[in-house]
mmCIF file of C-alpha atoms in Angstrom:
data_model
loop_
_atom_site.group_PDB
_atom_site.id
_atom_site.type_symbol
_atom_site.label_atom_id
_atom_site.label_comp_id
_atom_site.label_asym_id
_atom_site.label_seq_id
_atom_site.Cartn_x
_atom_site.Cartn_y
_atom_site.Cartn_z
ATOM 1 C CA UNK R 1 0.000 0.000 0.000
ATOM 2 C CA UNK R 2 1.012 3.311 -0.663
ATOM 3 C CA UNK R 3 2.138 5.718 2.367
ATOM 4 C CA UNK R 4 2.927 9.211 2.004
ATOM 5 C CA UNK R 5 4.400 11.351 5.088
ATOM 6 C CA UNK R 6 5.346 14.982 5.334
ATOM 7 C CA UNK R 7 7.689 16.761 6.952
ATOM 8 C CA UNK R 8 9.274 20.218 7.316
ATOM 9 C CA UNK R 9 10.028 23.118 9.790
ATOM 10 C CA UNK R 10 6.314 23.771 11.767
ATOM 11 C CA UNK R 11 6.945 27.784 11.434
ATOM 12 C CA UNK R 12 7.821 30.244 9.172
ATOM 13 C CA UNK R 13 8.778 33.969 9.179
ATOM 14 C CA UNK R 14 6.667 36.309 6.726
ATOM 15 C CA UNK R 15 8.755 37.055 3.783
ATOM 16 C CA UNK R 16 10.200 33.303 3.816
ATOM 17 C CA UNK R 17 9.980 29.961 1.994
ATOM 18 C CA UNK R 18 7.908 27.262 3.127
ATOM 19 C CA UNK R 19 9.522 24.044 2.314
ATOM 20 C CA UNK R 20 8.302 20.610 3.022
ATOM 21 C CA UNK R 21 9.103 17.203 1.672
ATOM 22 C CA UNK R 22 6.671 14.389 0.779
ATOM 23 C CA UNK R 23 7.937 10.558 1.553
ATOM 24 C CA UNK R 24 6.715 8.027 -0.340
ATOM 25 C CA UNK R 25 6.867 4.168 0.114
ATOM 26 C CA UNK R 26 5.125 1.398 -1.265
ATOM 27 C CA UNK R 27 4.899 3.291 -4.894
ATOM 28 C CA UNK R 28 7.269 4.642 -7.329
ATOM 29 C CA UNK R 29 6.992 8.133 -7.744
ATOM 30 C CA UNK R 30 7.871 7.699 -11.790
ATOM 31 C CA UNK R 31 3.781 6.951 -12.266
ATOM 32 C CA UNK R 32 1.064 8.371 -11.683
ATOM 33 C CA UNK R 33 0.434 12.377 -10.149
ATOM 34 C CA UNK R 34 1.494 13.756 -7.099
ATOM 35 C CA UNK R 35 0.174 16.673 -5.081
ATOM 36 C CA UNK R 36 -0.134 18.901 -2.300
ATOM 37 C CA UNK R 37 -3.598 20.058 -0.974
ATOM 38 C CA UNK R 38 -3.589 22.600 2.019
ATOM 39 C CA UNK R 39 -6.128 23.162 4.866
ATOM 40 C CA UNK R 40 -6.680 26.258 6.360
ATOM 41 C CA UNK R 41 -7.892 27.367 10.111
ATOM 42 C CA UNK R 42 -11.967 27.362 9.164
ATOM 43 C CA UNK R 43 -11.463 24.111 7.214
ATOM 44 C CA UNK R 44 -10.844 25.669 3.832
ATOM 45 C CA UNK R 45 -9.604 23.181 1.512
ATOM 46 C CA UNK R 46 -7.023 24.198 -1.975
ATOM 47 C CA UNK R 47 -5.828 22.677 -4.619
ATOM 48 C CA UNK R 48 -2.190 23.698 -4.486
ATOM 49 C CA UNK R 49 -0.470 21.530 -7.469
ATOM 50 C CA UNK R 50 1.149 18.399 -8.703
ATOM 51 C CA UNK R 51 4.041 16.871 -10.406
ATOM 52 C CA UNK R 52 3.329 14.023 -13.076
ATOM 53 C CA UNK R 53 5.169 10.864 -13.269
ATOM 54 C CA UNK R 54 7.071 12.825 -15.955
ATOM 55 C CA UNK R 55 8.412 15.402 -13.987
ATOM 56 C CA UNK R 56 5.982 17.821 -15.260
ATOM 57 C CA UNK R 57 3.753 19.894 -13.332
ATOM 58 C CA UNK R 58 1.061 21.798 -11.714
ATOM 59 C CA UNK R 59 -0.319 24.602 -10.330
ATOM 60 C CA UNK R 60 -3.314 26.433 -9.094
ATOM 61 C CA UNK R 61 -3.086 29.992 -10.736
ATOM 62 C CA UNK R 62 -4.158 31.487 -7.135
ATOM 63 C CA UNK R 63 -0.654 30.757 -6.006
ATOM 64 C CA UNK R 64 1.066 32.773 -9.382
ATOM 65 C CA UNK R 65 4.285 32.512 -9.580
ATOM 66 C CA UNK R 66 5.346 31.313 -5.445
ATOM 67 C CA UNK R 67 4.478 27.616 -5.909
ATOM 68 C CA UNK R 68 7.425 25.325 -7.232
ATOM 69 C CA UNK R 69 7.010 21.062 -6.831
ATOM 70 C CA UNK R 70 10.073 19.426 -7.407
ATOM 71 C CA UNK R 71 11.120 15.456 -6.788
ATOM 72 C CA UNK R 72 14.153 12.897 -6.082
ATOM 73 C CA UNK R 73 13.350 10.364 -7.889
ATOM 74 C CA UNK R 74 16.193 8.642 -6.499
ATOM 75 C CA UNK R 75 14.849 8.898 -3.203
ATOM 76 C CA UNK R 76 11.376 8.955 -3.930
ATOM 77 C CA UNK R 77 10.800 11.974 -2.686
ATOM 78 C CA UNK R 78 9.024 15.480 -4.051
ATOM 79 C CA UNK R 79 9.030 18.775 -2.312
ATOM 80 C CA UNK R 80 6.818 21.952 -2.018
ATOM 81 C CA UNK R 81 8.527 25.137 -1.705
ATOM 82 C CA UNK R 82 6.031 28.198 -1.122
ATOM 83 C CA UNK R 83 8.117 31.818 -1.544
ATOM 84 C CA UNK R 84 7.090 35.243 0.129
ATOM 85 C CA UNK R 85 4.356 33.520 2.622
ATOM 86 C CA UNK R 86 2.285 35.592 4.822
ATOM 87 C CA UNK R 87 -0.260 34.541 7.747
ATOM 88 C CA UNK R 88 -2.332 33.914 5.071
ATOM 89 C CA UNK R 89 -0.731 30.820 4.171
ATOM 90 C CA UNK R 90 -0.691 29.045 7.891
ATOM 91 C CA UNK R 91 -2.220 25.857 7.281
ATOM 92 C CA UNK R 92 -1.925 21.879 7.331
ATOM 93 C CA UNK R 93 -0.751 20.893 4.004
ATOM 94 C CA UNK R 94 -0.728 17.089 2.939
ATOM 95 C CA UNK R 95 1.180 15.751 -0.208
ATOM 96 C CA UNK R 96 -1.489 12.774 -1.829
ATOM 97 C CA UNK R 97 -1.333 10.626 -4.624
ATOM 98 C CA UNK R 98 -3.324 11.263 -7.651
ATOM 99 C CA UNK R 99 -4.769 8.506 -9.725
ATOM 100 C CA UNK R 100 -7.090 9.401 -12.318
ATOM 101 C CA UNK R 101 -8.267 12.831 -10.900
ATOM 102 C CA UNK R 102 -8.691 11.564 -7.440
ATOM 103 C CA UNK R 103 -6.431 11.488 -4.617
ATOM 104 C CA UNK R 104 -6.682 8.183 -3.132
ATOM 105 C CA UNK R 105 -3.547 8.272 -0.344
ATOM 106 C CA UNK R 106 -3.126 11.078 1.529
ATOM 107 C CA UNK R 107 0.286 11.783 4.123
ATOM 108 C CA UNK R 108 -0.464 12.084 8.004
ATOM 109 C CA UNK R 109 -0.568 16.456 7.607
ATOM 110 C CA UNK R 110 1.791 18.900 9.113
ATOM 111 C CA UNK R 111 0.770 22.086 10.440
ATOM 112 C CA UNK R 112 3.157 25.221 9.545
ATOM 113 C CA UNK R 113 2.307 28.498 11.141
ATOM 114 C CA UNK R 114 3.827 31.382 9.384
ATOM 115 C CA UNK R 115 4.604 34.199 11.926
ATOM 116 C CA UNK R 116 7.721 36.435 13.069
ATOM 117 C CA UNK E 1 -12.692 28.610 -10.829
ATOM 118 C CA UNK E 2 -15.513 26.289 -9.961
ATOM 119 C CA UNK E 3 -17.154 26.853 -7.132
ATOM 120 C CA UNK E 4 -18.634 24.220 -4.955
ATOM 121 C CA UNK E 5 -21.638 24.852 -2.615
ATOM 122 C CA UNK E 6 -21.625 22.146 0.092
ATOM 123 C CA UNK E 7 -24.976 21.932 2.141
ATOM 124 C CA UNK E 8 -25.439 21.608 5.106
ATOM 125 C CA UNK E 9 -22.629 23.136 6.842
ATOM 126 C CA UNK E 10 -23.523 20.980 9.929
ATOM 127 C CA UNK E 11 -25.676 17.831 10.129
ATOM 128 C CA UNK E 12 -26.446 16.931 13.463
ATOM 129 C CA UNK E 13 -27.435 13.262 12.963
ATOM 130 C CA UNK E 14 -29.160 10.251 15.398
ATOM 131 C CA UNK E 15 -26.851 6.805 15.244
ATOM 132 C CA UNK E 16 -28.749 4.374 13.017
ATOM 133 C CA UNK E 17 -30.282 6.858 11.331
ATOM 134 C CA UNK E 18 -29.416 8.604 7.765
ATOM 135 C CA UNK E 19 -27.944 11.608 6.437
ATOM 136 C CA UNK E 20 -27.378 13.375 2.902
ATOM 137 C CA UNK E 21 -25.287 15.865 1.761
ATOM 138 C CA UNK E 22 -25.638 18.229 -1.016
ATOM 139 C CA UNK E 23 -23.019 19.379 -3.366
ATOM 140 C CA UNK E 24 -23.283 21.739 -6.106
ATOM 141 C CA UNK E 25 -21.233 23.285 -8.864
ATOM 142 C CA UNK E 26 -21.221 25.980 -10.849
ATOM 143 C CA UNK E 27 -20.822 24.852 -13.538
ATOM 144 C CA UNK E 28 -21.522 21.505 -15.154
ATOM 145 C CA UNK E 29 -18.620 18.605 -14.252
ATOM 146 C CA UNK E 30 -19.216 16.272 -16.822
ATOM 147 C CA UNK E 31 -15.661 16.389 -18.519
ATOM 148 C CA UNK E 32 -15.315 16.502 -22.471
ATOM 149 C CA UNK E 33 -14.388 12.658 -22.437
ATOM 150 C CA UNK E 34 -17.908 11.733 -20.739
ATOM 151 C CA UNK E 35 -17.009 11.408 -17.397
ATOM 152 C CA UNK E 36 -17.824 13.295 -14.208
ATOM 153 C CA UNK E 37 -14.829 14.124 -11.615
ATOM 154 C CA UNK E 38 -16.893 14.372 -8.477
ATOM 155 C CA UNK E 39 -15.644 12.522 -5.276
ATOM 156 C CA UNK E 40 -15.755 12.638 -1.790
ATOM 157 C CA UNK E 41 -13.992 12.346 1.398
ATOM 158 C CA UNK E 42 -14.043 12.063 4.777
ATOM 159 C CA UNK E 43 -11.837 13.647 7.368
ATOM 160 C CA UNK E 44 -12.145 12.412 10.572
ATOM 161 C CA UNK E 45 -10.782 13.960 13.972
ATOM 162 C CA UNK E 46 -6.972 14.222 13.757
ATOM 163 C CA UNK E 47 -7.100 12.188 10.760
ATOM 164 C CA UNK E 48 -6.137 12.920 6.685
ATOM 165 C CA UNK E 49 -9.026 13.122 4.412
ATOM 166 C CA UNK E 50 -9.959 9.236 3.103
ATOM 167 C CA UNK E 51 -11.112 9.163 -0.215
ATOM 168 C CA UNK E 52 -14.726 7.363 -0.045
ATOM 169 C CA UNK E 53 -16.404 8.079 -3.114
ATOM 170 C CA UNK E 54 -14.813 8.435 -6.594
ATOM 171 C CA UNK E 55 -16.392 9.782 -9.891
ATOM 172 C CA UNK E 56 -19.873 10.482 -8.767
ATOM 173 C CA UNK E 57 -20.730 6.869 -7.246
ATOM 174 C CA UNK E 58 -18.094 4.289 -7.028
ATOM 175 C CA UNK E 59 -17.061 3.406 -3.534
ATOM 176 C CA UNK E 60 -13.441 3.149 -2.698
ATOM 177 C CA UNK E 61 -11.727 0.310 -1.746
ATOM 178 C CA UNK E 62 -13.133 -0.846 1.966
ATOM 179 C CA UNK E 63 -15.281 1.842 2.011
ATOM 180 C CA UNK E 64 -18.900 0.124 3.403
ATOM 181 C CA UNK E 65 -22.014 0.132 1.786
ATOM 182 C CA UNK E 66 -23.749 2.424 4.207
ATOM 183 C CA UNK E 67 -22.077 4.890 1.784
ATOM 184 C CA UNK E 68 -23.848 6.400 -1.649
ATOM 185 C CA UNK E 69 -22.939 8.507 -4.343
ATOM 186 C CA UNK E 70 -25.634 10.243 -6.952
ATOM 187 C CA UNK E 71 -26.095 12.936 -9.011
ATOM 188 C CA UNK E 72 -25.188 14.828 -12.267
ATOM 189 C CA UNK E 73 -23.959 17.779 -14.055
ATOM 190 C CA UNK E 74 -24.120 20.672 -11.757
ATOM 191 C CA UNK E 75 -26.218 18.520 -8.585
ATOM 192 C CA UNK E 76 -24.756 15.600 -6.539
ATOM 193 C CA UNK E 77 -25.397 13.627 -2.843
ATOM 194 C CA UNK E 78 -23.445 11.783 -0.722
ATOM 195 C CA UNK E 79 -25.626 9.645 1.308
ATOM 196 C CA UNK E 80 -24.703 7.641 4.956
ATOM 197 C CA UNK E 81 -27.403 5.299 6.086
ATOM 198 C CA UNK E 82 -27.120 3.516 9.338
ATOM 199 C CA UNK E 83 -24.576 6.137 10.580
ATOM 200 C CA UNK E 84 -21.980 4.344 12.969
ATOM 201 C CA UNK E 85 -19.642 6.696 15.533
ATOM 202 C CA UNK E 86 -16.785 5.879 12.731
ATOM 203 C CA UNK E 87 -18.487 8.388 10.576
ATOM 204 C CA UNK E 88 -18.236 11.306 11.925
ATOM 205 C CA UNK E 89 -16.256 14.010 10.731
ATOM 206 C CA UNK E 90 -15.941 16.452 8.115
ATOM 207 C CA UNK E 91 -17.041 15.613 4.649
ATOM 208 C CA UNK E 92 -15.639 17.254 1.694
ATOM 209 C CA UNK E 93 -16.654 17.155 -2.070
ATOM 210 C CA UNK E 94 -14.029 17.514 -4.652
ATOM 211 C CA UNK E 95 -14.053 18.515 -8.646
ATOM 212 C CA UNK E 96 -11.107 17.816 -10.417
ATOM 213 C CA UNK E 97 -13.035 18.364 -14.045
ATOM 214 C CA UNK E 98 -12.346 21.554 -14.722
ATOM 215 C CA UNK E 99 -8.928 23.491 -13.731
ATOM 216 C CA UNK E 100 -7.884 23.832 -11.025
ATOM 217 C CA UNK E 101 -9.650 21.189 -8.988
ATOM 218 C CA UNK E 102 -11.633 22.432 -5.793
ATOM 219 C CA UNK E 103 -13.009 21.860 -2.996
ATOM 220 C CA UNK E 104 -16.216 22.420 -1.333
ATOM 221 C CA UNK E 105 -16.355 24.085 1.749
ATOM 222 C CA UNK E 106 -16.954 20.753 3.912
ATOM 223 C CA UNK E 107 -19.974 19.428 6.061
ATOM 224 C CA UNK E 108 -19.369 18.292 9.798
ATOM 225 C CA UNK E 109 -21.311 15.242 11.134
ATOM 226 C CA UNK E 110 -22.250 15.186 14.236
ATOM 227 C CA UNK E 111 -24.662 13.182 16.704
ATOM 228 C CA UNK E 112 -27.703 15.176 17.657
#
């Protein structure tokens, strides 16, 4: 079975990168899609992007030009990197798997605060 | 982007008894190849979202019975008969039709 597990600094300064790194075991990250989804205080759900088995990607236009999703492929990893946050962007993001337009796996969560 | 309209925002249900929820679009999610990208999920307390229903109606793997997809183009329910403590939570709809997928805004079950 596929598992997927986060992880990354909890807090962030305003003005910084968020940066957070998606494990995944059971599955080669070479097929199918794989994204990250964020949750915000008030249980707001977005759509925040994906890379392809390819190497291609992504991303929801709301996030412009901040959002970049890289991978190891090597290490079957792929990362999130979020530039110039503000408190806007404190939320639980989760990296998932996506199989024909659905996420089916999902990673544990991790909560990152951005604040000075 | 597509909005989703997710009704209601709290369901305050009985054990053993039955719930629906009501998801809407706004615009029609039936994808030029013929097939609708509705799903939903369930997030329980402290938990990630679990997928539970995929593409209007088809139940994920190990996901029971009790749990029903319908609906079409712009209109869709997710319905829980015989709820069990287990399925509580927030539920979540999800397009992923039309770019970029969304969410609706989520409806908590909880026992009455």
């Amino acid at each position: 079975e596929v598992q997927l597990q986060e992880s990354g600094p909890g807090l962030v300064k305003p003005s910084q990168s968020l940066s957070l790194t998606c494990s995944v075991t059971g599955y080669s990250i070479t097929s199918n899609y794989w994204g990250w989804i964020r949750k915000f205080p008030g249980n707001k759900m977005e759509w925040m992007g994906y890379i392809s088995y390819s190497g291609s990607t992504s991303y929801n236009p709301s996030l412009k030009s901040r959002i970049s999703i890289t991978r190891d492929t090597s290490k079957n990893q792929f990362f999130l990197q979020l530039n110039s946050v503000t408190t806007e962007d404190t939320a639980t993001y989760y990296c998932a798997e996506e199989k024909w337009y659905y996420f089916d796996y999902w990673g544990q969560g991790v909560m990152v605060t951005v604040s000075s | 982007d597509v909005v989703m309209t997710q009704t209601p925002v709290s369901l305050p249900v009985s054990l053993g008894g039955q719930a629906s929820i009501s998801c809407r679009s706004s615009q029609s999610l039936v994808h030029s190849n013929g097939n609708t990208y509705l799903h939903w999920y369930l997030q329980k307390p402290g938990q990630s979202p679990q997928l539970l229903i995929y593409r209007v109606s088809n139940r994920f793997s190990g996901v029971p019975d009790r749990f029903s997809g319908s609906g079409s183009g712009t209109d869709f329910t997710l319905k829980i008969s015989r709820v069990e403590p287990e399925d509580l939570g927030d539920y979540y709809c999800l397009q992923s039709t039309h770019f970029p997928r969304t969410f609706g805004g989520g409806t908590k079950l909880e026992l009455k």
